[in-house]
PDB file of N, CA and C in Angstrom:
ATOM      1  N   MET A1170      96.674 106.982  89.285  1.00  0.00           N
ATOM      2  CA  MET A1170      96.204 105.594  89.651  1.00  0.00           C
ATOM      3  C   MET A1170      96.000 104.686  88.356  1.00  0.00           C
ATOM      4  N   THR A1171      96.324 103.416  88.499  1.00  0.00           N
ATOM      5  CA  THR A1171      96.313 102.548  87.379  1.00  0.00           C
ATOM      6  C   THR A1171      95.226 101.527  87.736  1.00  0.00           C
ATOM      7  N   LYS A1172      94.557 101.079  86.557  1.00  0.00           N
ATOM      8  CA  LYS A1172      93.552 100.028  86.773  1.00  0.00           C
ATOM      9  C   LYS A1172      94.001  98.764  86.034  1.00  0.00           C
ATOM     10  N   THR A1173      93.912  97.584  86.689  1.00  0.00           N
ATOM     11  CA  THR A1173      94.273  96.372  86.112  1.00  0.00           C
ATOM     12  C   THR A1173      92.995  95.372  86.422  1.00  0.00           C
ATOM     13  N   VAL A1174      92.611  94.645  85.401  1.00  0.00           N
ATOM     14  CA  VAL A1174      91.575  93.793  85.442  1.00  0.00           C
ATOM     15  C   VAL A1174      92.173  92.496  85.434  1.00  0.00           C
ATOM     16  N   LEU A1175      91.944  91.570  86.481  1.00  0.00           N
ATOM     17  CA  LEU A1175      92.466  90.232  86.506  1.00  0.00           C
ATOM     18  C   LEU A1175      91.274  89.225  86.247  1.00  0.00           C
ATOM     19  N   LYS A1176      91.510  88.137  85.508  1.00  0.00           N
ATOM     20  CA  LYS A1176      90.632  86.981  85.357  1.00  0.00           C
ATOM     21  C   LYS A1176      91.063  86.155  86.560  1.00  0.00           C
ATOM     22  N   ILE A1177      90.080  85.771  87.373  1.00  0.00           N
ATOM     23  CA  ILE A1177      90.302  84.922  88.548  1.00  0.00           C
ATOM     24  C   ILE A1177      89.609  83.565  88.272  1.00  0.00           C
ATOM     25  N   GLU A1178      90.297  82.471  88.454  1.00  0.00           N
ATOM     26  CA  GLU A1178      89.699  81.127  88.311  1.00  0.00           C
ATOM     27  C   GLU A1178      89.770  80.453  89.651  1.00  0.00           C
ATOM     28  N   GLY A1179      88.652  79.679  89.967  1.00  0.00           N
ATOM     29  CA  GLY A1179      88.620  78.926  91.092  1.00  0.00           C
ATOM     30  C   GLY A1179      87.756  79.437  92.230  1.00  0.00           C
ATOM     31  N   MET A1180      87.245  80.581  92.121  1.00  0.00           N
ATOM     32  CA  MET A1180      86.296  81.098  93.020  1.00  0.00           C
ATOM     33  C   MET A1180      84.930  80.455  93.002  1.00  0.00           C
ATOM     34  N   MET A1181      84.454  79.971  94.127  1.00  0.00           N
ATOM     35  CA  MET A1181      83.064  79.232  94.121  1.00  0.00           C
ATOM     36  C   MET A1181      82.005  79.951  94.999  1.00  0.00           C
ATOM     37  N   CYS A1182      82.508  80.925  95.925  1.00  0.00           N
ATOM     38  CA  CYS A1182      81.528  81.489  96.845  1.00  0.00           C
ATOM     39  C   CYS A1182      81.972  82.809  97.303  1.00  0.00           C
ATOM     40  N   GLU A1183      81.062  83.453  98.011  1.00  0.00           N
ATOM     41  CA  GLU A1183      81.478  84.819  98.660  1.00  0.00           C
ATOM     42  C   GLU A1183      82.742  84.713  99.505  1.00  0.00           C
ATOM     43  N   GLY A1184      82.874  83.599 100.158  1.00  0.00           N
ATOM     44  CA  GLY A1184      84.121  83.473 101.006  1.00  0.00           C
ATOM     45  C   GLY A1184      85.350  83.518 100.190  1.00  0.00           C
ATOM     46  N   CYS A1185      85.399  83.011  98.880  1.00  0.00           N
ATOM     47  CA  CYS A1185      86.476  83.159  98.008  1.00  0.00           C
ATOM     48  C   CYS A1185      86.640  84.542  97.640  1.00  0.00           C
ATOM     49  N   VAL A1186      85.517  85.263  97.368  1.00  0.00           N
ATOM     50  CA  VAL A1186      85.658  86.608  96.966  1.00  0.00           C
ATOM     51  C   VAL A1186      86.377  87.454  98.053  1.00  0.00           C
ATOM     52  N   LYS A1187      85.980  87.152  99.338  1.00  0.00           N
ATOM     53  CA  LYS A1187      86.627  87.895 100.455  1.00  0.00           C
ATOM     54  C   LYS A1187      88.125  87.523 100.543  1.00  0.00           C
ATOM     55  N   ASN A1188      88.504  86.207 100.283  1.00  0.00           N
ATOM     56  CA  ASN A1188      89.863  85.960 100.312  1.00  0.00           C
ATOM     57  C   ASN A1188      90.751  86.607  99.242  1.00  0.00           C
ATOM     58  N   VAL A1189      90.156  86.634  98.079  1.00  0.00           N
ATOM     59  CA  VAL A1189      90.878  87.303  96.947  1.00  0.00           C
ATOM     60  C   VAL A1189      90.936  88.750  97.147  1.00  0.00           C
ATOM     61  N   THR A1190      89.877  89.404  97.694  1.00  0.00           N
ATOM     62  CA  THR A1190      89.855  90.830  98.051  1.00  0.00           C
ATOM     63  C   THR A1190      90.927  91.102  99.055  1.00  0.00           C
ATOM     64  N   LYS A1191      90.990  90.357 100.006  1.00  0.00           N
ATOM     65  CA  LYS A1191      91.992  90.536 101.138  1.00  0.00           C
ATOM     66  C   LYS A1191      93.343  90.446 100.492  1.00  0.00           C
ATOM     67  N   ALA A1192      93.659  89.494  99.797  1.00  0.00           N
ATOM     68  CA  ALA A1192      95.005  89.163  99.203  1.00  0.00           C
ATOM     69  C   ALA A1192      95.412  90.359  98.382  1.00  0.00           C
ATOM     70  N   LEU A1193      94.510  90.722  97.511  1.00  0.00           N
ATOM     71  CA  LEU A1193      94.853  91.949  96.635  1.00  0.00           C
ATOM     72  C   LEU A1193      95.093  93.270  97.320  1.00  0.00           C
ATOM     73  N   GLU A1194      94.148  93.569  98.355  1.00  0.00           N
ATOM     74  CA  GLU A1194      94.267  94.678  99.108  1.00  0.00           C
ATOM     75  C   GLU A1194      95.446  94.763 100.072  1.00  0.00           C
ATOM     76  N   GLY A1195      96.028  93.529 100.314  1.00  0.00           N
ATOM     77  CA  GLY A1195      97.197  93.487 101.141  1.00  0.00           C
ATOM     78  C   GLY A1195      98.471  93.746 100.303  1.00  0.00           C
ATOM     79  N   VAL A1196      98.403  93.895  99.008  1.00  0.00           N
ATOM     80  CA  VAL A1196      99.605  94.228  98.247  1.00  0.00           C
ATOM     81  C   VAL A1196      99.910  95.708  98.408  1.00  0.00           C
ATOM     82  N   GLU A1197     101.108  96.027  98.782  1.00  0.00           N
ATOM     83  CA  GLU A1197     101.556  97.493  98.866  1.00  0.00           C
ATOM     84  C   GLU A1197     101.305  98.190  97.583  1.00  0.00           C
ATOM     85  N   GLY A1198     100.596  99.287  97.658  1.00  0.00           N
ATOM     86  CA  GLY A1198     100.321 100.128  96.522  1.00  0.00           C
ATOM     87  C   GLY A1198      99.001  99.992  95.904  1.00  0.00           C
ATOM     88  N   VAL A1199      98.299  98.915  96.441  1.00  0.00           N
ATOM     89  CA  VAL A1199      96.911  98.730  96.017  1.00  0.00           C
ATOM     90  C   VAL A1199      96.025  99.560  96.791  1.00  0.00           C
ATOM     91  N   GLU A1200      95.218 100.402  96.098  1.00  0.00           N
ATOM     92  CA  GLU A1200      94.206 101.388  96.661  1.00  0.00           C
ATOM     93  C   GLU A1200      92.849 100.642  96.950  1.00  0.00           C
ATOM     94  N   SER A1201      92.405  99.814  95.960  1.00  0.00           N
ATOM     95  CA  SER A1201      91.116  99.099  96.136  1.00  0.00           C
ATOM     96  C   SER A1201      91.047  97.868  95.142  1.00  0.00           C
ATOM     97  N   ALA A1202      90.277  96.908  95.586  1.00  0.00           N
ATOM     98  CA  ALA A1202      90.063  95.706  94.705  1.00  0.00           C
ATOM     99  C   ALA A1202      88.562  95.348  94.734  1.00  0.00           C
ATOM    100  N   ALA A1203      88.007  95.344  93.541  1.00  0.00           N
ATOM    101  CA  ALA A1203      86.504  94.993  93.474  1.00  0.00           C
ATOM    102  C   ALA A1203      86.438  93.687  92.840  1.00  0.00           C
ATOM    103  N   VAL A1204      86.129  92.660  93.547  1.00  0.00           N
ATOM    104  CA  VAL A1204      86.031  91.250  92.977  1.00  0.00           C
ATOM    105  C   VAL A1204      84.660  90.804  92.681  1.00  0.00           C
ATOM    106  N   ASP A1205      84.410  90.262  91.483  1.00  0.00           N
ATOM    107  CA  ASP A1205      83.082  89.858  91.051  1.00  0.00           C
ATOM    108  C   ASP A1205      83.044  88.397  90.789  1.00  0.00           C
ATOM    109  N   LEU A1206      82.323  87.655  91.716  1.00  0.00           N
ATOM    110  CA  LEU A1206      82.223  86.210  91.584  1.00  0.00           C
ATOM    111  C   LEU A1206      81.578  85.753  90.249  1.00  0.00           C
ATOM    112  N   ARG A1207      80.536  86.363  89.823  1.00  0.00           N
ATOM    113  CA  ARG A1207      79.829  86.006  88.653  1.00  0.00           C
ATOM    114  C   ARG A1207      80.734  86.058  87.384  1.00  0.00           C
ATOM    115  N   LYS A1208      81.448  87.271  87.374  1.00  0.00           N
ATOM    116  CA  LYS A1208      82.350  87.473  86.197  1.00  0.00           C
ATOM    117  C   LYS A1208      83.623  86.796  86.304  1.00  0.00           C
ATOM    118  N   GLY A1209      83.968  86.312  87.508  1.00  0.00           N
ATOM    119  CA  GLY A1209      85.253  85.722  87.726  1.00  0.00           C
ATOM    120  C   GLY A1209      86.435  86.759  87.479  1.00  0.00           C
ATOM    121  N   ALA A1210      86.288  87.934  87.996  1.00  0.00           N
ATOM    122  CA  ALA A1210      87.257  88.905  87.676  1.00  0.00           C
ATOM    123  C   ALA A1210      87.474  89.923  88.911  1.00  0.00           C
ATOM    124  N   ALA A1211      88.532  90.573  88.864  1.00  0.00           N
ATOM    125  CA  ALA A1211      88.883  91.514  89.877  1.00  0.00           C
ATOM    126  C   ALA A1211      89.388  92.750  89.235  1.00  0.00           C
ATOM    127  N   THR A1212      88.801  93.954  89.566  1.00  0.00           N
ATOM    128  CA  THR A1212      89.260  95.200  89.149  1.00  0.00           C
ATOM    129  C   THR A1212      90.037  95.845  90.252  1.00  0.00           C
ATOM    130  N   VAL A1213      91.383  96.047  89.986  1.00  0.00           N
ATOM    131  CA  VAL A1213      92.309  96.582  91.016  1.00  0.00           C
ATOM    132  C   VAL A1213      92.792  97.938  90.603  1.00  0.00           C
ATOM    133  N   MET A1214      92.599  98.820  91.537  1.00  0.00           N
ATOM    134  CA  MET A1214      93.155 100.218  91.377  1.00  0.00           C
ATOM    135  C   MET A1214      94.460 100.301  92.219  1.00  0.00           C
ATOM    136  N   HIS A1215      95.523 100.709  91.609  1.00  0.00           N
ATOM    137  CA  HIS A1215      96.797 100.789  92.258  1.00  0.00           C
ATOM    138  C   HIS A1215      97.649 101.783  91.788  1.00  0.00           C
ATOM    139  N   SER A1216      98.841 101.959  92.456  1.00  0.00           N
ATOM    140  CA  SER A1216      99.862 103.033  92.072  1.00  0.00           C
ATOM    141  C   SER A1216     101.037 102.141  91.410  1.00  0.00           C
ATOM    142  N   ASP A1217     100.877 101.776  90.177  1.00  0.00           N
ATOM    143  CA  ASP A1217     101.869 101.193  89.403  1.00  0.00           C
ATOM    144  C   ASP A1217     102.534  99.981  90.037  1.00  0.00           C
ATOM    145  N   VAL A1218     101.700  99.077  90.473  1.00  0.00           N
ATOM    146  CA  VAL A1218     102.036  97.684  90.901  1.00  0.00           C
ATOM    147  C   VAL A1218     102.145  96.747  89.754  1.00  0.00           C
ATOM    148  N   PRO A1219     103.208  96.058  89.579  1.00  0.00           N
ATOM    149  CA  PRO A1219     103.282  95.173  88.432  1.00  0.00           C
ATOM    150  C   PRO A1219     102.204  94.026  88.454  1.00  0.00           C
ATOM    151  N   ALA A1220     101.664  93.731  87.341  1.00  0.00           N
ATOM    152  CA  ALA A1220     100.736  92.702  87.199  1.00  0.00           C
ATOM    153  C   ALA A1220     101.073  91.319  87.835  1.00  0.00           C
ATOM    154  N   GLU A1221     102.359  91.040  87.779  1.00  0.00           N
ATOM    155  CA  GLU A1221     102.893  89.735  88.223  1.00  0.00           C
ATOM    156  C   GLU A1221     102.714  89.757  89.831  1.00  0.00           C
ATOM    157  N   LYS A1222     102.848  90.945  90.411  1.00  0.00           N
ATOM    158  CA  LYS A1222     102.769  90.921  91.808  1.00  0.00           C
ATOM    159  C   LYS A1222     101.261  90.738  92.239  1.00  0.00           C
ATOM    160  N   LEU A1223     100.357  91.287  91.610  1.00  0.00           N
ATOM    161  CA  LEU A1223      98.930  91.106  91.769  1.00  0.00           C
ATOM    162  C   LEU A1223      98.625  89.678  91.605  1.00  0.00           C
ATOM    163  N   ILE A1224      99.059  89.113  90.524  1.00  0.00           N
ATOM    164  CA  ILE A1224      98.682  87.679  90.201  1.00  0.00           C
ATOM    165  C   ILE A1224      99.322  86.778  91.332  1.00  0.00           C
ATOM    166  N   GLY A1225     100.542  87.093  91.756  1.00  0.00           N
ATOM    167  CA  GLY A1225     101.170  86.314  92.810  1.00  0.00           C
ATOM    168  C   GLY A1225     100.333  86.316  94.066  1.00  0.00           C
ATOM    169  N   ALA A1226      99.789  87.433  94.449  1.00  0.00           N
ATOM    170  CA  ALA A1226      98.968  87.512  95.556  1.00  0.00           C
ATOM    171  C   ALA A1226      97.664  86.587  95.507  1.00  0.00           C
ATOM    172  N   VAL A1227      97.136  86.536  94.236  1.00  0.00           N
ATOM    173  CA  VAL A1227      95.950  85.763  94.145  1.00  0.00           C
ATOM    174  C   VAL A1227      96.258  84.247  94.200  1.00  0.00           C
ATOM    175  N   VAL A1228      97.443  83.979  93.531  1.00  0.00           N
ATOM    176  CA  VAL A1228      97.969  82.598  93.504  1.00  0.00           C
ATOM    177  C   VAL A1228      98.269  82.167  95.034  1.00  0.00           C
ATOM    178  N   ASP A1229      98.912  82.966  95.705  1.00  0.00           N
ATOM    179  CA  ASP A1229      99.155  82.681  97.172  1.00  0.00           C
ATOM    180  C   ASP A1229      97.935  82.428  97.977  1.00  0.00           C
ATOM    181  N   ALA A1230      96.841  83.046  97.533  1.00  0.00           N
ATOM    182  CA  ALA A1230      95.468  82.833  98.257  1.00  0.00           C
ATOM    183  C   ALA A1230      94.836  81.515  97.778  1.00  0.00           C
ATOM    184  N   GLY A1231      95.368  80.897  96.759  1.00  0.00           N
ATOM    185  CA  GLY A1231      94.836  79.608  96.359  1.00  0.00           C
ATOM    186  C   GLY A1231      94.041  79.534  95.105  1.00  0.00           C
ATOM    187  N   PHE A1232      94.168  80.562  94.253  1.00  0.00           N
ATOM    188  CA  PHE A1232      93.373  80.694  93.058  1.00  0.00           C
ATOM    189  C   PHE A1232      94.294  80.937  91.832  1.00  0.00           C
ATOM    190  N   ARG A1233      93.736  80.784  90.707  1.00  0.00           N
ATOM    191  CA  ARG A1233      94.563  81.090  89.501  1.00  0.00           C
ATOM    192  C   ARG A1233      94.143  82.488  88.954  1.00  0.00           C
ATOM    193  N   ALA A1234      95.029  83.151  88.351  1.00  0.00           N
ATOM    194  CA  ALA A1234      94.840  84.549  87.878  1.00  0.00           C
ATOM    195  C   ALA A1234      95.660  84.810  86.654  1.00  0.00           C
ATOM    196  N   SER A1235      95.153  85.740  85.869  1.00  0.00           N
ATOM    197  CA  SER A1235      95.811  86.343  84.763  1.00  0.00           C
ATOM    198  C   SER A1235      95.250  87.615  84.410  1.00  0.00           C
ATOM    199  N   VAL A1236      96.056  88.424  83.667  1.00  0.00           N
ATOM    200  CA  VAL A1236      95.545  89.728  83.218  1.00  0.00           C
ATOM    201  C   VAL A1236      94.486  89.527  82.155  1.00  0.00           C
ATOM    202  N   LYS A1237      93.339  90.202  82.493  1.00  0.00           N
ATOM    203  CA  LYS A1237      92.254  90.023  81.453  1.00  0.00           C
ATOM    204  C   LYS A1237      92.396  90.918  80.310  1.00  0.00           C
ATOM    205  N   LYS A1238      92.370  90.392  79.127  1.00  0.00           N
ATOM    206  CA  LYS A1238      92.636  91.250  77.942  1.00  0.00           C
ATOM    207  C   LYS A1238      91.164  91.617  77.298  1.00  0.00           C
ATOM    208  N   GLY A1239      91.134  92.658  76.585  1.00  0.00           N
ATOM    209  CA  GLY A1239      89.892  92.978  75.819  1.00  0.00           C
ATOM    210  C   GLY A1239      89.299  94.302  76.258  1.00  0.00           C
ATOM    211  N   LEU A1240      88.031  94.458  75.989  1.00  0.00           N
ATOM    212  CA  LEU A1240      87.307  95.753  76.084  1.00  0.00           C
ATOM    213  C   LEU A1240      87.317  96.187  77.495  1.00  0.00           C
ATOM    214  N   PHE A1241      87.258  95.259  78.514  1.00  0.00           N
ATOM    215  CA  PHE A1241      86.988  95.844  79.877  1.00  0.00           C
ATOM    216  C   PHE A1241      88.340  95.824  80.637  1.00  0.00           C
ATOM    217  N   SER A1242      89.451  95.615  80.038  1.00  0.00           N
ATOM    218  CA  SER A1242      90.723  95.639  80.829  1.00  0.00           C
ATOM    219  C   SER A1242      91.288  97.092  81.003  1.00  0.00           C
TER     220      SER A1242
END
C-alpha cells in the first residue's frame, strides 16, 4: 500500500470534503481517502496509482490539487 498526501485548494465546506473524498475513492486502486478541510489536504492510501491520476480526479471534481511535499507527505 502506498500513501500519497495531496494539497487541495478550493474546499470551503464539508460538502466539498465529500466531493473530493468521493472523487478520490472512485479512482481504481484507491483503498481510502481521508480529506481534511482545515489542513486543505487529502491522505490517499492506494496500490501504486500515479499521483497525476489522483490529481486529475480532484481537478475533475472542481478543485485544485498538487502533491504535498515535506514532513507529512
